[in-house]
Amino acid sequence: MLTVGEAQARILAAVIETPREHVPLAEAFGRVLAEDVQSPRDVPPWDNSAMDGYAVVAADTSDDGVSLRINETIGAGEVGSVPVTAGTASAIMTGAPVPEGADAVVMVEWTDAAREGAVTIKGRASVGQHVRPQGGDVASGEVVLVEGQVLTPGRVGLIASLGMPTVAVRRKPVVAILSTGDEVIAPGQPLGPGQIYSSNNFALAGLVLEAGGVPRDMGNAPDDLDGLIEHLRACLDADVVMTTGGVSVGIYDFVKEAYEALGAEMDFWKVKMKPGKPLAFGRVDQGGRTVPLFGLPGNPVSCMVNFYQFVRPYLRTALGDPTPYLPMVDVIAGETFKSRPGRLRLIRVQLTIEDGAWTARSTGSQSSGVLMSMARAHGLMCVAEGSEGPDAGDAVRVQLLDSGFLSGAVARYH
Ligand code: AMP
Ligand code: MG
């Protein structure tokens, strides 16, 4: 059986990056840059005022104060027409270009405009004061962002400030989601004897969105080989196919056979982890295009944990993200966690601050079907294959599923 690391390495080696596309900036948030962004211009494009005030020649001012004749008023969006010379000043608004001759701006609070057509500058100004220099933020030709960076709001704003209306990103991979099982029905329908509602289609759709893909819900396939094959065929025009259920050793577990019947080359079937030991990974040729197939387990938590360890890294890599894994933090175990070694264990935990340190505590039953403990989880605590698990107070490593636990009801700045 492969370790989680070995399985991840095989999956990443099989990644097919999606093609580049150019999207309007308004749609760029959260996407991954598919090329470096080089500035075509200086930002700001010219020296401009950082304050409402007066553009002056710094050498003209003194500690004792000086009265200067006002040439004109330059608003943002206007360009001054009169050079500033000794004995004169131009009124200037924030963002307006600094007029020729001036080398400093004195903020309005340091002036006195009591006399018509003249202003008193009350103190000494230094050269460059309150002037935002041309190219001071970004110089023309500078590489401001690099391929693989995620487009945060600040980065999208930066690209807009360069005057670029579109940006190159990788196309979002379309991920087909097919659940399997004669017992599985969609929410909204009455529950018959022996039936359960599918949670996997919905949890996985959210996970795909979170990972930057486009989920395509292909419904549910019955537990018979022909029906399964037929449903799978309908999935093959997606970039990635994910099924849930039917990958263990039950009499009705046909997923492996169905994949093979489609001509798929299977890579592995199991990984050394808990929850989520059954995991089928293979590839099928679809008219010259290779489609990866992920057979995730049916148990709702196993299915999600498997997605996080294997499908998410695949999708992030396909998008060009060089950091495809979930972030990890080192925290303290708030209680003793013991279990049988032999597989990597991923334990659903909540993170809170106890005695000044981030501390992990179990969210409840760790059974692979219990979604309640997944719904409460902030992260997955990793217990290595060879370890029995930490004692209370030991250092542990937690994979973060969500940063929501960091947010507070009230903003606090100190
Ligand atoms: P399987 O891997 O098909 O043996 O399924 C394992 C367990 O997961 C069984 O209890 C199934 O009823 C349950 N299960 C399978 N598919 C789903 C689904 N889509 N949503 C919720 N539970 C499921
Ligand atoms: Mg099943």
Coordinates of C-alpha atoms and ligand atoms in Angstrom, one line a residue:
M1 CA 0.0 0.0 0.0
L2 CA 1.3 3.5 -0.9
T3 CA 1.9 6.1 1.8
V4 CA 0.1 9.4 1.4
G5 CA 3.3 11.1 0.3
E6 CA 3.9 8.4 -2.4
A7 CA 0.3 8.6 -3.6
Q8 CA 0.5 12.4 -3.8
A9 CA 3.8 12.3 -5.7
R10 CA 2.2 10.0 -8.3
I11 CA -0.8 12.2 -8.6
L12 CA 1.2 15.4 -9.0
A13 CA 3.4 13.7 -11.6
A14 CA 0.2 13.0 -13.6
V15 CA -1.1 16.6 -13.6
I16 CA -2.2 18.2 -16.8
E17 CA -2.2 22.0 -16.5
T18 CA -5.2 23.6 -18.0
P19 CA -4.6 26.1 -20.8
R20 CA -4.0 29.8 -20.4
E21 CA -6.8 32.2 -20.9
H22 CA -7.2 35.9 -20.5
V23 CA -10.0 37.1 -18.2
P24 CA -11.3 40.6 -17.5
L25 CA -9.9 42.0 -14.2
A26 CA -13.4 42.0 -12.7
E27 CA -13.3 38.2 -12.9
A28 CA -9.7 37.7 -11.8
F29 CA -10.1 37.5 -8.1
G30 CA -8.9 34.2 -6.6
R31 CA -7.4 33.0 -9.9
V32 CA -3.8 31.9 -10.3
L33 CA -1.6 34.1 -12.5
A34 CA -0.4 32.2 -15.6
E35 CA 2.4 34.7 -16.5
D36 CA 4.5 37.3 -14.8
V37 CA 3.0 40.8 -14.8
Q38 CA 5.5 43.5 -16.0
S39 CA 4.5 47.1 -15.6
P40 CA 4.1 49.0 -18.9
R41 CA 4.4 52.3 -17.1
D42 CA 5.5 54.3 -14.1
V43 CA 3.1 54.4 -11.2
P44 CA 2.4 57.2 -10.4
P45 CA 2.8 58.4 -14.0
W46 CA 4.1 61.8 -12.8
D47 CA 5.1 63.6 -9.6
N48 CA 1.9 64.3 -7.8
S49 CA 0.8 65.9 -4.5
A50 CA 0.1 63.7 -1.5
M51 CA -1.7 66.5 0.2
D52 CA -4.2 69.3 -0.3
G53 CA -2.0 72.4 0.0
Y54 CA 0.5 74.6 -1.9
A55 CA 3.2 73.6 -4.4
V56 CA 6.3 75.7 -3.6
V57 CA 10.0 76.0 -4.2
A58 CA 11.4 74.6 -0.9
A59 CA 14.3 77.1 -0.8
D60 CA 11.8 79.9 -0.8
T61 CA 10.4 78.9 2.6
S62 CA 11.8 79.6 6.0
D63 CA 11.2 79.0 9.7
D64 CA 10.0 82.5 10.2
G65 CA 7.3 82.1 7.5
V66 CA 7.0 83.7 4.1
S67 CA 4.1 85.1 2.0
L68 CA 3.9 83.8 -1.5
R69 CA 1.7 85.0 -4.4
I70 CA -0.7 82.3 -5.7
N71 CA -0.4 81.4 -9.4
E72 CA -3.4 79.2 -9.9
T73 CA -5.3 76.3 -8.4
I74 CA -4.6 72.8 -9.7
G75 CA -7.3 70.2 -9.0
A76 CA -6.8 66.4 -9.4
G77 CA -7.2 65.7 -13.1
E78 CA -5.9 69.1 -14.1
V79 CA -2.4 70.1 -15.2
G80 CA -0.9 73.4 -14.0
S81 CA -0.1 76.0 -16.7
V82 CA 2.1 78.4 -14.7
P83 CA 5.6 77.4 -13.5
V84 CA 6.2 77.9 -9.8
T85 CA 9.0 80.4 -9.4
A86 CA 10.6 82.2 -6.4
G87 CA 8.0 84.2 -4.5
T88 CA 5.0 82.2 -5.9
A89 CA 3.0 79.1 -5.0
S90 CA 0.2 77.2 -6.7
A91 CA -2.7 75.8 -4.7
I92 CA -2.8 72.0 -5.3
M93 CA -5.1 69.2 -4.5
T94 CA -4.2 65.6 -3.5
G95 CA -3.4 63.6 -6.7
A96 CA -2.8 66.6 -8.9
P97 CA 0.5 66.8 -10.9
V98 CA 3.2 68.9 -9.2
P99 CA 3.7 71.9 -11.5
E100 CA 7.0 72.7 -13.2
G101 CA 9.4 74.5 -10.9
A102 CA 7.9 73.3 -7.6
D103 CA 9.8 70.8 -5.5
A104 CA 7.7 70.5 -2.4
V105 CA 4.1 70.6 -1.2
V106 CA 3.1 72.3 2.0
M107 CA -0.1 71.0 3.5
V108 CA -2.9 73.4 3.9
E109 CA -2.8 73.1 7.7
W110 CA 0.7 74.7 7.6
T111 CA -0.5 77.8 5.7
D112 CA -2.6 80.8 6.1
A113 CA -4.5 82.3 3.2
A114 CA -5.8 85.4 4.9
R115 CA -4.9 87.7 2.1
E116 CA -6.5 87.7 -1.3
G117 CA -4.2 86.1 -3.9
A118 CA -1.4 85.3 -1.5
V119 CA -0.6 82.5 1.0
T120 CA 1.6 82.5 4.1
I121 CA 3.7 79.4 4.5
K122 CA 4.3 79.1 8.2
G123 CA 7.4 76.9 8.3
R124 CA 10.3 75.6 6.3
A125 CA 9.6 73.0 3.6
S126 CA 12.1 70.3 2.6
V127 CA 12.7 69.2 -1.0
G128 CA 10.4 66.4 -2.0
Q129 CA 8.0 66.9 1.0
H130 CA 4.5 65.5 0.3
V131 CA 5.4 64.8 -3.3
R132 CA 4.7 61.3 -4.6
P133 CA 7.4 60.8 -7.2
Q134 CA 6.9 59.5 -10.7
G135 CA 7.6 55.7 -10.6
G136 CA 7.9 55.8 -6.8
D137 CA 5.4 53.0 -6.4
V138 CA 6.2 50.9 -9.6
A139 CA 8.8 51.7 -12.2
S140 CA 8.1 51.0 -15.9
G141 CA 9.4 47.5 -16.8
E142 CA 9.3 46.2 -13.2
V143 CA 8.0 42.7 -12.7
V144 CA 5.3 43.3 -10.0
L145 CA 3.7 39.8 -9.8
V146 CA 4.9 36.4 -10.9
E147 CA 3.3 33.4 -12.4
G148 CA 1.7 31.1 -9.9
Q149 CA 0.7 33.8 -7.5
V150 CA -3.0 33.9 -6.4
L151 CA -4.8 37.0 -7.3
T152 CA -5.8 38.6 -4.0
P153 CA -7.8 41.9 -4.0
G154 CA -4.5 43.9 -3.5
R155 CA -2.9 42.2 -6.5
V156 CA -6.0 42.7 -8.7
G157 CA -6.0 46.3 -7.7
L158 CA -2.3 46.6 -8.5
I159 CA -2.8 45.2 -12.0
A160 CA -5.7 47.7 -12.6
S161 CA -3.4 50.5 -11.5
L162 CA -1.1 49.6 -14.3
G163 CA -3.9 50.2 -16.8
M164 CA -4.2 46.5 -17.8
P165 CA -7.8 45.4 -18.4
T166 CA -7.2 41.7 -18.5
V167 CA -4.9 39.1 -17.0
A168 CA -3.6 35.7 -18.0
V169 CA -4.7 32.8 -15.7
R170 CA -5.2 29.1 -16.2
R171 CA -8.7 27.9 -17.2
K172 CA -10.7 26.5 -14.2
P173 CA -10.7 22.7 -14.5
V174 CA -14.2 21.2 -14.8
V175 CA -14.6 18.4 -12.3
A176 CA -17.4 15.8 -12.8
I177 CA -18.8 14.6 -9.5
L178 CA -20.6 11.2 -9.6
S179 CA -21.8 9.5 -6.5
T180 CA -22.7 5.8 -6.5
G181 CA -25.0 3.6 -4.4
D182 CA -28.5 2.2 -4.7
E183 CA -29.2 3.7 -1.3
V184 CA -28.2 7.3 -2.2
I185 CA -30.9 9.9 -3.1
A186 CA -30.8 13.6 -3.5
P187 CA -32.0 15.9 -0.7
G188 CA -35.6 17.1 -1.2
Q189 CA -37.0 13.7 -2.0
P190 CA -38.9 11.6 0.6
L191 CA -36.6 9.1 2.2
G192 CA -37.6 5.5 1.5
P193 CA -36.6 2.4 3.5
G194 CA -32.8 1.9 3.5
Q195 CA -32.1 5.1 1.7
I196 CA -29.8 8.0 2.7
Y197 CA -29.4 11.5 1.3
S198 CA -26.3 12.2 -0.7
S199 CA -24.0 14.5 1.1
N200 CA -21.0 13.8 -1.0
N201 CA -22.2 15.5 -4.2
F202 CA -22.7 18.7 -2.3
A203 CA -19.6 18.6 0.0
L204 CA -17.5 17.9 -3.1
A205 CA -19.0 20.6 -5.1
G206 CA -18.0 23.1 -2.4
L207 CA -14.5 21.6 -2.2
V208 CA -14.1 21.9 -6.0
L209 CA -15.2 25.6 -5.9
E210 CA -12.9 26.3 -3.0
A211 CA -10.0 24.7 -4.9
G212 CA -10.7 27.0 -7.9
G213 CA -12.4 24.4 -10.2
V214 CA -15.9 24.2 -11.7
P215 CA -18.0 21.4 -10.2
R216 CA -20.3 19.5 -12.5
D217 CA -22.8 17.4 -10.5
M218 CA -23.4 14.2 -12.5
G219 CA -25.9 12.8 -10.0
N220 CA -25.8 9.3 -8.7
A221 CA -25.1 5.9 -10.4
P222 CA -26.7 2.6 -9.3
D223 CA -24.6 -0.2 -8.0
D224 CA -24.5 -2.2 -11.2
L225 CA -21.6 -2.4 -13.6
D226 CA -23.5 -1.4 -16.8
G227 CA -25.3 1.5 -15.1
L228 CA -22.1 2.7 -13.6
I229 CA -20.2 2.6 -16.9
E230 CA -23.0 4.5 -18.7
H231 CA -22.9 7.2 -16.0
L232 CA -19.1 7.4 -16.2
R233 CA -19.1 7.8 -19.9
A234 CA -21.2 11.0 -19.5
C235 CA -18.5 12.4 -17.2
L236 CA -15.5 12.0 -19.6
D237 CA -15.7 15.4 -21.3
A238 CA -14.7 17.0 -17.9
D239 CA -11.1 17.7 -17.1
V240 CA -11.2 15.5 -14.0
V241 CA -13.6 12.8 -12.9
M242 CA -14.4 12.1 -9.3
T243 CA -16.7 9.3 -8.1
T244 CA -17.6 8.5 -4.5
G245 CA -18.4 5.1 -3.1
G246 CA -18.0 1.6 -4.5
V247 CA -14.3 1.5 -4.1
S248 CA -13.9 -0.9 -1.2
V249 CA -14.3 -4.7 -1.1
G250 CA -18.1 -5.0 -0.9
I251 CA -20.0 -7.3 -3.3
Y252 CA -21.5 -4.3 -5.0
D253 CA -18.3 -2.2 -5.3
F254 CA -18.0 -1.9 -9.0
V255 CA -16.1 1.3 -9.5
K256 CA -12.7 -0.3 -10.2
E257 CA -14.3 -2.6 -12.8
A258 CA -16.2 0.2 -14.4
Y259 CA -13.0 2.3 -14.7
E260 CA -11.2 -0.6 -16.3
A261 CA -14.1 -1.3 -18.6
L262 CA -13.7 2.2 -19.9
G263 CA -10.1 1.5 -20.7
A264 CA -8.6 3.3 -17.8
E265 CA -5.1 2.5 -16.6
M266 CA -5.3 2.3 -12.9
D267 CA -2.3 3.4 -10.8
F268 CA -3.3 2.5 -7.2
W269 CA -6.3 1.5 -5.1
K270 CA -5.4 2.1 -1.5
V271 CA -3.4 4.5 0.6
K272 CA -2.1 4.2 4.1
M273 CA -4.3 6.8 5.8
K274 CA -7.2 7.0 8.1
P275 CA -9.9 7.9 7.3
G276 CA -9.9 7.3 3.6
K277 CA -7.9 4.1 2.9
P278 CA -9.8 3.3 -0.3
L279 CA -8.7 5.7 -3.0
A280 CA -8.6 4.7 -6.7
F281 CA -6.5 6.8 -9.0
G282 CA -6.2 6.1 -12.7
R283 CA -6.2 7.8 -16.1
V284 CA -8.3 7.2 -19.2
D285 CA -7.7 8.3 -22.8
Q286 CA -10.6 10.3 -24.2
G287 CA -9.9 11.1 -27.8
G288 CA -6.3 12.0 -27.3
R289 CA -7.0 13.8 -24.1
T290 CA -6.0 12.2 -20.7
V291 CA -8.7 12.3 -18.1
P292 CA -7.6 11.6 -14.5
L293 CA -10.1 9.5 -12.5
F294 CA -10.4 9.7 -8.7
G295 CA -12.4 7.0 -7.0
L296 CA -13.1 8.5 -3.5
P297 CA -14.6 6.4 -0.7
G298 CA -18.3 6.7 0.0
N299 CA -18.1 7.5 3.6
P300 CA -18.7 11.3 3.8
V301 CA -15.7 12.2 5.9
S302 CA -13.3 9.8 4.1
C303 CA -14.4 11.3 0.9
M304 CA -13.7 14.9 2.0
V305 CA -10.4 14.0 3.7
N306 CA -9.3 12.2 0.5
F307 CA -10.3 15.2 -1.6
Y308 CA -8.1 17.5 0.6
Q309 CA -5.1 15.2 0.4
F310 CA -5.2 14.2 -3.3
V311 CA -7.8 16.0 -5.5
R312 CA -7.2 19.5 -4.2
P313 CA -3.4 19.3 -4.8
Y314 CA -4.1 17.9 -8.3
L315 CA -6.5 20.8 -9.1
R316 CA -4.2 23.5 -7.6
T317 CA -1.2 22.2 -9.6
A318 CA -3.4 22.1 -12.8
L319 CA -4.1 25.8 -12.1
G320 CA -0.4 26.5 -11.8
D321 CA -0.3 27.0 -8.1
P322 CA 3.2 26.0 -6.8
T323 CA 1.9 25.6 -3.3
P324 CA -0.9 23.0 -3.8
Y325 CA -1.2 21.7 -0.3
L326 CA -3.3 23.0 2.6
P327 CA -1.4 25.3 5.0
M328 CA 0.0 23.6 8.1
V329 CA 0.4 25.1 11.6
D330 CA 2.2 23.8 14.6
V331 CA 0.0 23.9 17.7
I332 CA -0.3 22.1 21.1
A333 CA -2.4 19.0 21.6
G334 CA -5.1 19.9 24.1
E335 CA -5.8 16.3 25.0
T336 CA -4.3 12.9 24.5
F337 CA -4.9 11.3 21.1
K338 CA -4.0 7.6 20.9
S339 CA -4.7 5.2 18.1
R340 CA -3.1 2.3 16.4
P341 CA -0.1 3.2 14.3
G342 CA 0.4 1.9 10.7
R343 CA -1.4 4.6 8.7
L344 CA -1.3 8.4 8.7
R345 CA -4.2 9.6 10.8
L346 CA -6.0 12.8 10.1
I347 CA -8.0 13.8 13.1
R348 CA -10.7 16.5 12.9
V349 CA -9.9 19.2 15.4
Q350 CA -10.9 22.6 16.6
L351 CA -8.3 25.3 17.3
T352 CA -8.7 27.6 20.2
I353 CA -6.2 29.7 22.3
E354 CA -5.6 28.1 25.7
D355 CA -3.1 29.7 28.1
G356 CA -1.9 31.8 25.2
A357 CA -1.2 29.0 22.8
W358 CA -3.1 27.6 19.9
T359 CA -4.5 24.3 21.0
A360 CA -6.1 21.4 19.1
R361 CA -9.0 19.5 20.5
S362 CA -11.1 16.7 19.0
T363 CA -14.4 17.8 17.4
G364 CA -16.0 14.6 18.5
S365 CA -16.5 11.1 17.1
Q366 CA -13.8 10.4 14.5
S367 CA -15.8 7.7 12.7
S368 CA -15.5 8.1 8.9
G369 CA -19.3 8.6 8.5
V370 CA -19.8 11.4 11.1
L371 CA -20.1 14.7 9.3
M372 CA -20.9 16.6 12.5
S373 CA -17.3 16.4 13.6
M374 CA -16.2 17.5 10.1
A375 CA -18.6 20.4 10.1
R376 CA -17.0 21.6 13.4
A377 CA -13.5 21.1 12.3
H378 CA -11.0 23.9 11.7
G379 CA -8.3 21.5 10.7
L380 CA -7.0 18.0 10.4
M381 CA -4.3 17.0 13.0
C382 CA -1.7 14.8 11.4
V383 CA -0.5 11.8 13.3
A384 CA 2.4 10.1 11.5
E385 CA 2.2 6.5 10.4
G386 CA 4.6 5.3 13.0
S387 CA 3.3 7.2 16.0
E388 CA 0.6 6.2 18.5
G389 CA -0.4 9.9 18.8
P390 CA 0.4 12.8 21.0
D391 CA -0.1 13.2 24.7
A392 CA -1.8 16.4 26.0
G393 CA 0.7 19.2 25.8
D394 CA 2.8 17.7 22.9
A395 CA 3.5 19.8 19.8
V396 CA 1.3 18.7 16.9
R397 CA 0.8 19.7 13.3
V398 CA -2.6 20.7 11.9
Q399 CA -3.6 21.1 8.3
L400 CA -5.9 24.1 8.1
L401 CA -9.2 23.6 6.4
D402 CA -10.6 27.0 7.0
S403 CA -9.3 30.3 8.5
G404 CA -12.8 31.3 9.7
F405 CA -11.8 30.4 13.3
L406 CA -9.4 33.3 13.3
S407 CA -12.2 35.9 12.7
G408 CA -13.6 37.8 15.6
A409 CA -17.0 39.5 16.2
V410 CA -15.2 42.8 16.9
A411 CA -12.2 44.3 15.2
R412 CA -9.3 44.6 17.6
Y413 CA -6.1 46.3 16.7
H414 CA -4.1 45.9 19.8
Ligands
AMP1 P1 -19.3 2.6 -0.1 O1 -17.9 3.1 -0.2 O2 -20.1 2.7 -1.4 O3 -19.3 1.3 0.5 O4 -20.1 3.6 0.9 C1 -19.6 3.7 2.2 C2 -20.6 4.4 3.1 O5 -20.8 5.7 2.6 C3 -22.0 3.7 3.1 O6 -22.5 3.8 4.4 C4 -22.8 4.6 2.1 O7 -24.1 4.6 2.3 C5 -22.2 6.0 2.4 N1 -22.3 6.8 1.2 C6 -22.0 6.4 -0.1 N2 -22.2 7.4 -1.0 C7 -22.7 8.5 -0.2 C8 -23.1 9.8 -0.6 N3 -23.1 10.2 -1.8 N4 -23.5 10.6 0.5 C9 -23.5 10.1 1.7 N5 -23.1 8.9 2.1 C10 -22.7 8.1 1.1
MG2 MG -21.8 2.0 -2.1

